[in-house]
Amino acid sequence: MKDILEKLNQSIGVKGSMIVTSDGITIASVLGKDLDENLVAAMASNTIHNTKRSLKKMNSEGFNRFVLTANYGKMVFVDIGIAFIVVVTDKDIHLDQTMIDISSAVYKIKALGHME
């Protein structure tokens, strides 16, 4: 899985990526030197939990993918089954090509057979 994340991190504007459970347990992580793994995992867990709770209140089934945009950058969350892939990017990039790269990484991770 780390090899897949390392390749994903070569995409323009990607600062790091990780696979994390909804309760914040890191399965694999390849983050840039300015990103703290524990902090990103905790933020991802909190964001995933709050988003799911809010969607449930609106009678929604949940989400497959969403993007959080902040002053620091963007975080892309993709549900891959028992965990989520979280990708941190620069704030000013357009996500079109990056989303293709993320989708490719998700496909490869699911193909490993550990995430469904």
JSON list of N, CA, C and O in Angstrom, two decimals, residues 60-96:
[
{"chain": "A", "resi": 60, "resn": "SER", "atom": "N", "xyz": [-29.29, 10.91, 4.63]},
{"chain": "A", "resi": 60, "resn": "SER", "atom": "CA", "xyz": [-28.42, 10.51, 3.54]},
{"chain": "A", "resi": 60, "resn": "SER", "atom": "C", "xyz": [-27.67, 9.24, 3.94]},
{"chain": "A", "resi": 60, "resn": "SER", "atom": "O", "xyz": [-27.41, 9.00, 5.11]},
{"chain": "A", "resi": 61, "resn": "GLU", "atom": "N", "xyz": [-27.34, 8.46, 2.95]},
{"chain": "A", "resi": 61, "resn": "GLU", "atom": "CA", "xyz": [-26.65, 7.19, 3.19]},
{"chain": "A", "resi": 61, "resn": "GLU", "atom": "C", "xyz": [-25.18, 7.34, 3.53]},
{"chain": "A", "resi": 61, "resn": "GLU", "atom": "O", "xyz": [-24.51, 6.38, 3.84]},
{"chain": "A", "resi": 62, "resn": "GLY", "atom": "N", "xyz": [-24.63, 8.51, 3.40]},
{"chain": "A", "resi": 62, "resn": "GLY", "atom": "CA", "xyz": [-23.21, 8.70, 3.64]},
{"chain": "A", "resi": 62, "resn": "GLY", "atom": "C", "xyz": [-22.56, 9.28, 2.42]},
{"chain": "A", "resi": 62, "resn": "GLY", "atom": "O", "xyz": [-23.21, 9.93, 1.60]},
{"chain": "A", "resi": 63, "resn": "PHE", "atom": "N", "xyz": [-21.26, 9.05, 2.27]},
{"chain": "A", "resi": 63, "resn": "PHE", "atom": "CA", "xyz": [-20.54, 9.62, 1.13]},
{"chain": "A", "resi": 63, "resn": "PHE", "atom": "C", "xyz": [-19.53, 8.63, 0.61]},
{"chain": "A", "resi": 63, "resn": "PHE", "atom": "O", "xyz": [-19.09, 7.72, 1.31]},
{"chain": "A", "resi": 64, "resn": "ASN", "atom": "N", "xyz": [-19.18, 8.80, -0.64]},
{"chain": "A", "resi": 64, "resn": "ASN", "atom": "CA", "xyz": [-18.10, 8.03, -1.24]},
{"chain": "A", "resi": 64, "resn": "ASN", "atom": "C", "xyz": [-16.81, 8.83, -1.27]},
{"chain": "A", "resi": 64, "resn": "ASN", "atom": "O", "xyz": [-15.73, 8.31, -1.11]},
{"chain": "A", "resi": 65, "resn": "ARG", "atom": "N", "xyz": [-16.98, 10.16, -1.50]},
{"chain": "A", "resi": 65, "resn": "ARG", "atom": "CA", "xyz": [-15.82, 11.03, -1.62]},
{"chain": "A", "resi": 65, "resn": "ARG", "atom": "C", "xyz": [-16.25, 12.45, -1.30]},
{"chain": "A", "resi": 65, "resn": "ARG", "atom": "O", "xyz": [-17.34, 12.87, -1.65]},
{"chain": "A", "resi": 66, "resn": "PHE", "atom": "N", "xyz": [-15.39, 13.19, -0.62]},
{"chain": "A", "resi": 66, "resn": "PHE", "atom": "CA", "xyz": [-15.62, 14.62, -0.46]},
{"chain": "A", "resi": 66, "resn": "PHE", "atom": "C", "xyz": [-14.30, 15.35, -0.29]},
{"chain": "A", "resi": 66, "resn": "PHE", "atom": "O", "xyz": [-13.28, 14.74, 0.00]},
{"chain": "A", "resi": 67, "resn": "VAL", "atom": "N", "xyz": [-14.36, 16.66, -0.51]},
{"chain": "A", "resi": 67, "resn": "VAL", "atom": "CA", "xyz": [-13.17, 17.50, -0.45]},
{"chain": "A", "resi": 67, "resn": "VAL", "atom": "C", "xyz": [-13.39, 18.59, 0.58]},
{"chain": "A", "resi": 67, "resn": "VAL", "atom": "O", "xyz": [-14.41, 19.28, 0.56]},
{"chain": "A", "resi": 68, "resn": "LEU", "atom": "N", "xyz": [-12.43, 18.74, 1.47]},
{"chain": "A", "resi": 68, "resn": "LEU", "atom": "CA", "xyz": [-12.43, 19.81, 2.46]},
{"chain": "A", "resi": 68, "resn": "LEU", "atom": "C", "xyz": [-11.40, 20.83, 2.01]},
{"chain": "A", "resi": 68, "resn": "LEU", "atom": "O", "xyz": [-10.24, 20.49, 1.77]},
{"chain": "A", "resi": 69, "resn": "THR", "atom": "N", "xyz": [-11.82, 22.07, 1.87]},
{"chain": "A", "resi": 69, "resn": "THR", "atom": "CA", "xyz": [-10.91, 23.14, 1.45]},
{"chain": "A", "resi": 69, "resn": "THR", "atom": "C", "xyz": [-10.68, 24.07, 2.62]},
{"chain": "A", "resi": 69, "resn": "THR", "atom": "O", "xyz": [-11.64, 24.55, 3.22]},
{"chain": "A", "resi": 70, "resn": "ALA", "atom": "N", "xyz": [-9.42, 24.32, 2.93]},
{"chain": "A", "resi": 70, "resn": "ALA", "atom": "CA", "xyz": [-9.07, 25.19, 4.04]},
{"chain": "A", "resi": 70, "resn": "ALA", "atom": "C", "xyz": [-7.96, 26.13, 3.59]},
{"chain": "A", "resi": 70, "resn": "ALA", "atom": "O", "xyz": [-7.46, 26.02, 2.46]},
{"chain": "A", "resi": 71, "resn": "ASN", "atom": "N", "xyz": [-7.56, 27.06, 4.45]},
{"chain": "A", "resi": 71, "resn": "ASN", "atom": "CA", "xyz": [-6.48, 27.99, 4.12]},
{"chain": "A", "resi": 71, "resn": "ASN", "atom": "C", "xyz": [-5.17, 27.26, 3.82]},
{"chain": "A", "resi": 71, "resn": "ASN", "atom": "O", "xyz": [-4.39, 27.67, 2.97]},
{"chain": "A", "resi": 72, "resn": "TYR", "atom": "N", "xyz": [-4.92, 26.18, 4.55]},
{"chain": "A", "resi": 72, "resn": "TYR", "atom": "CA", "xyz": [-3.66, 25.44, 4.39]},
{"chain": "A", "resi": 72, "resn": "TYR", "atom": "C", "xyz": [-3.62, 24.66, 3.08]},
{"chain": "A", "resi": 72, "resn": "TYR", "atom": "O", "xyz": [-2.59, 24.54, 2.45]},
{"chain": "A", "resi": 73, "resn": "GLY", "atom": "N", "xyz": [-4.76, 24.09, 2.70]},
{"chain": "A", "resi": 73, "resn": "GLY", "atom": "CA", "xyz": [-4.81, 23.26, 1.52]},
{"chain": "A", "resi": 73, "resn": "GLY", "atom": "C", "xyz": [-6.13, 22.52, 1.45]},
{"chain": "A", "resi": 73, "resn": "GLY", "atom": "O", "xyz": [-7.10, 22.88, 2.11]},
{"chain": "A", "resi": 74, "resn": "LYS", "atom": "N", "xyz": [-6.14, 21.46, 0.68]},
{"chain": "A", "resi": 74, "resn": "LYS", "atom": "CA", "xyz": [-7.34, 20.64, 0.52]},
{"chain": "A", "resi": 74, "resn": "LYS", "atom": "C", "xyz": [-7.07, 19.25, 1.06]},
{"chain": "A", "resi": 74, "resn": "LYS", "atom": "O", "xyz": [-5.94, 18.77, 1.02]},
{"chain": "A", "resi": 75, "resn": "MET", "atom": "N", "xyz": [-8.13, 18.64, 1.58]},
{"chain": "A", "resi": 75, "resn": "MET", "atom": "CA", "xyz": [-8.06, 17.25, 1.98]},
{"chain": "A", "resi": 75, "resn": "MET", "atom": "C", "xyz": [-9.15, 16.52, 1.23]},
{"chain": "A", "resi": 75, "resn": "MET", "atom": "O", "xyz": [-10.32, 16.92, 1.26]},
{"chain": "A", "resi": 76, "resn": "VAL", "atom": "N", "xyz": [-8.76, 15.47, 0.53]},
{"chain": "A", "resi": 76, "resn": "VAL", "atom": "CA", "xyz": [-9.71, 14.65, -0.21]},
{"chain": "A", "resi": 76, "resn": "VAL", "atom": "C", "xyz": [-9.89, 13.36, 0.57]},
{"chain": "A", "resi": 76, "resn": "VAL", "atom": "O", "xyz": [-8.91, 12.70, 0.95]},
{"chain": "A", "resi": 77, "resn": "PHE", "atom": "N", "xyz": [-11.13, 13.00, 0.83]},
{"chain": "A", "resi": 77, "resn": "PHE", "atom": "CA", "xyz": [-11.48, 11.79, 1.57]},
{"chain": "A", "resi": 77, "resn": "PHE", "atom": "C", "xyz": [-12.23, 10.86, 0.63]},
{"chain": "A", "resi": 77, "resn": "PHE", "atom": "O", "xyz": [-13.22, 11.27, 0.03]},
{"chain": "A", "resi": 78, "resn": "VAL", "atom": "N", "xyz": [-11.77, 9.61, 0.53]},
{"chain": "A", "resi": 78, "resn": "VAL", "atom": "CA", "xyz": [-12.45, 8.63, -0.31]},
{"chain": "A", "resi": 78, "resn": "VAL", "atom": "C", "xyz": [-12.67, 7.37, 0.52]},
{"chain": "A", "resi": 78, "resn": "VAL", "atom": "O", "xyz": [-11.73, 6.81, 1.08]},
{"chain": "A", "resi": 79, "resn": "ASP", "atom": "N", "xyz": [-13.91, 6.93, 0.58]},
{"chain": "A", "resi": 79, "resn": "ASP", "atom": "CA", "xyz": [-14.26, 5.71, 1.29]},
{"chain": "A", "resi": 79, "resn": "ASP", "atom": "C", "xyz": [-13.79, 4.52, 0.46]},
{"chain": "A", "resi": 79, "resn": "ASP", "atom": "O", "xyz": [-14.16, 4.37, -0.71]},
{"chain": "A", "resi": 80, "resn": "ILE", "atom": "N", "xyz": [-12.94, 3.67, 1.04]},
{"chain": "A", "resi": 80, "resn": "ILE", "atom": "CA", "xyz": [-12.44, 2.50, 0.32]},
{"chain": "A", "resi": 80, "resn": "ILE", "atom": "C", "xyz": [-12.88, 1.20, 0.99]},
{"chain": "A", "resi": 80, "resn": "ILE", "atom": "O", "xyz": [-12.27, 0.16, 0.81]},
{"chain": "A", "resi": 81, "resn": "GLY", "atom": "N", "xyz": [-13.94, 1.27, 1.76]},
{"chain": "A", "resi": 81, "resn": "GLY", "atom": "CA", "xyz": [-14.45, 0.07, 2.41]},
{"chain": "A", "resi": 81, "resn": "GLY", "atom": "C", "xyz": [-14.29, 0.16, 3.91]},
{"chain": "A", "resi": 81, "resn": "GLY", "atom": "O", "xyz": [-15.01, 0.89, 4.57]},
{"chain": "A", "resi": 82, "resn": "ILE", "atom": "N", "xyz": [-13.29, -0.55, 4.44]},
{"chain": "A", "resi": 82, "resn": "ILE", "atom": "CA", "xyz": [-13.10, -0.53, 5.90]},
{"chain": "A", "resi": 82, "resn": "ILE", "atom": "C", "xyz": [-12.27, 0.66, 6.36]},
{"chain": "A", "resi": 82, "resn": "ILE", "atom": "O", "xyz": [-12.02, 0.82, 7.55]},
{"chain": "A", "resi": 83, "resn": "ALA", "atom": "N", "xyz": [-11.82, 1.48, 5.43]},
{"chain": "A", "resi": 83, "resn": "ALA", "atom": "CA", "xyz": [-10.99, 2.63, 5.76]},
{"chain": "A", "resi": 83, "resn": "ALA", "atom": "C", "xyz": [-11.22, 3.73, 4.71]},
{"chain": "A", "resi": 83, "resn": "ALA", "atom": "O", "xyz": [-12.06, 3.59, 3.83]},
{"chain": "A", "resi": 84, "resn": "PHE", "atom": "N", "xyz": [-10.44, 4.79, 4.83]},
{"chain": "A", "resi": 84, "resn": "PHE", "atom": "CA", "xyz": [-10.51, 5.92, 3.92]},
{"chain": "A", "resi": 84, "resn": "PHE", "atom": "C", "xyz": [-9.12, 6.27, 3.44]},
{"chain": "A", "resi": 84, "resn": "PHE", "atom": "O", "xyz": [-8.16, 6.17, 4.21]},
{"chain": "A", "resi": 85, "resn": "ILE", "atom": "N", "xyz": [-9.03, 6.66, 2.19]},
{"chain": "A", "resi": 85, "resn": "ILE", "atom": "CA", "xyz": [-7.78, 7.25, 1.72]},
{"chain": "A", "resi": 85, "resn": "ILE", "atom": "C", "xyz": [-7.95, 8.75, 1.90]},
{"chain": "A", "resi": 85, "resn": "ILE", "atom": "O", "xyz": [-9.00, 9.31, 1.58]},
{"chain": "A", "resi": 86, "resn": "VAL", "atom": "N", "xyz": [-6.95, 9.37, 2.49]},
{"chain": "A", "resi": 86, "resn": "VAL", "atom": "CA", "xyz": [-6.97, 10.81, 2.74]},
{"chain": "A", "resi": 86, "resn": "VAL", "atom": "C", "xyz": [-5.76, 11.40, 2.03]},
{"chain": "A", "resi": 86, "resn": "VAL", "atom": "O", "xyz": [-4.63, 10.96, 2.24]},
{"chain": "A", "resi": 87, "resn": "VAL", "atom": "N", "xyz": [-6.03, 12.38, 1.16]},
{"chain": "A", "resi": 87, "resn": "VAL", "atom": "CA", "xyz": [-4.97, 13.00, 0.38]},
{"chain": "A", "resi": 87, "resn": "VAL", "atom": "C", "xyz": [-4.94, 14.49, 0.71]},
{"chain": "A", "resi": 87, "resn": "VAL", "atom": "O", "xyz": [-5.96, 15.17, 0.63]},
{"chain": "A", "resi": 88, "resn": "VAL", "atom": "N", "xyz": [-3.77, 14.98, 1.09]},
{"chain": "A", "resi": 88, "resn": "VAL", "atom": "CA", "xyz": [-3.59, 16.39, 1.41]},
{"chain": "A", "resi": 88, "resn": "VAL", "atom": "C", "xyz": [-2.91, 17.05, 0.21]},
{"chain": "A", "resi": 88, "resn": "VAL", "atom": "O", "xyz": [-1.89, 16.56, -0.27]},
{"chain": "A", "resi": 89, "resn": "THR", "atom": "N", "xyz": [-3.49, 18.17, -0.25]},
{"chain": "A", "resi": 89, "resn": "THR", "atom": "CA", "xyz": [-2.95, 18.86, -1.42]},
{"chain": "A", "resi": 89, "resn": "THR", "atom": "C", "xyz": [-2.71, 20.34, -1.13]},
{"chain": "A", "resi": 89, "resn": "THR", "atom": "O", "xyz": [-3.18, 20.87, -0.13]},
{"chain": "A", "resi": 90, "resn": "ASP", "atom": "N", "xyz": [-2.01, 20.98, -2.04]},
{"chain": "A", "resi": 90, "resn": "ASP", "atom": "CA", "xyz": [-1.90, 22.43, -2.00]},
{"chain": "A", "resi": 90, "resn": "ASP", "atom": "C", "xyz": [-3.28, 23.04, -2.15]},
{"chain": "A", "resi": 90, "resn": "ASP", "atom": "O", "xyz": [-4.16, 22.44, -2.77]},
{"chain": "A", "resi": 91, "resn": "LYS", "atom": "N", "xyz": [-3.46, 24.24, -1.65]},
{"chain": "A", "resi": 91, "resn": "LYS", "atom": "CA", "xyz": [-4.79, 24.86, -1.69]},
{"chain": "A", "resi": 91, "resn": "LYS", "atom": "C", "xyz": [-5.17, 25.37, -3.07]},
{"chain": "A", "resi": 91, "resn": "LYS", "atom": "O", "xyz": [-6.35, 25.47, -3.39]},
{"chain": "A", "resi": 92, "resn": "ASP", "atom": "N", "xyz": [-4.21, 25.69, -3.91]},
{"chain": "A", "resi": 92, "resn": "ASP", "atom": "CA", "xyz": [-4.50, 26.34, -5.17]},
{"chain": "A", "resi": 92, "resn": "ASP", "atom": "C", "xyz": [-4.57, 25.40, -6.38]},
{"chain": "A", "resi": 92, "resn": "ASP", "atom": "O", "xyz": [-4.78, 25.88, -7.49]},
{"chain": "A", "resi": 93, "resn": "ILE", "atom": "N", "xyz": [-4.41, 24.11, -6.20]},
{"chain": "A", "resi": 93, "resn": "ILE", "atom": "CA", "xyz": [-4.43, 23.23, -7.37]},
{"chain": "A", "resi": 93, "resn": "ILE", "atom": "C", "xyz": [-5.88, 22.92, -7.77]},
{"chain": "A", "resi": 93, "resn": "ILE", "atom": "O", "xyz": [-6.79, 22.93, -6.95]},
{"chain": "A", "resi": 94, "resn": "HIS", "atom": "N", "xyz": [-6.04, 22.67, -9.04]},
{"chain": "A", "resi": 94, "resn": "HIS", "atom": "CA", "xyz": [-7.31, 22.18, -9.55]},
{"chain": "A", "resi": 94, "resn": "HIS", "atom": "C", "xyz": [-7.27, 20.67, -9.42]},
{"chain": "A", "resi": 94, "resn": "HIS", "atom": "O", "xyz": [-6.28, 20.03, -9.80]},
{"chain": "A", "resi": 95, "resn": "LEU", "atom": "N", "xyz": [-8.31, 20.08, -8.90]},
{"chain": "A", "resi": 95, "resn": "LEU", "atom": "CA", "xyz": [-8.29, 18.67, -8.56]},
{"chain": "A", "resi": 95, "resn": "LEU", "atom": "C", "xyz": [-8.62, 17.72, -9.71]},
{"chain": "A", "resi": 95, "resn": "LEU", "atom": "O", "xyz": [-8.62, 16.51, -9.49]},
{"chain": "A", "resi": 96, "resn": "ASP", "atom": "N", "xyz": [-8.87, 18.22, -10.91]},
{"chain": "A", "resi": 96, "resn": "ASP", "atom": "CA", "xyz": [-9.29, 17.33, -11.99]},
{"chain": "A", "resi": 96, "resn": "ASP", "atom": "C", "xyz": [-8.33, 16.16, -12.19]},
{"chain": "A", "resi": 96, "resn": "ASP", "atom": "O", "xyz": [-8.72, 15.00, -12.09]}
]
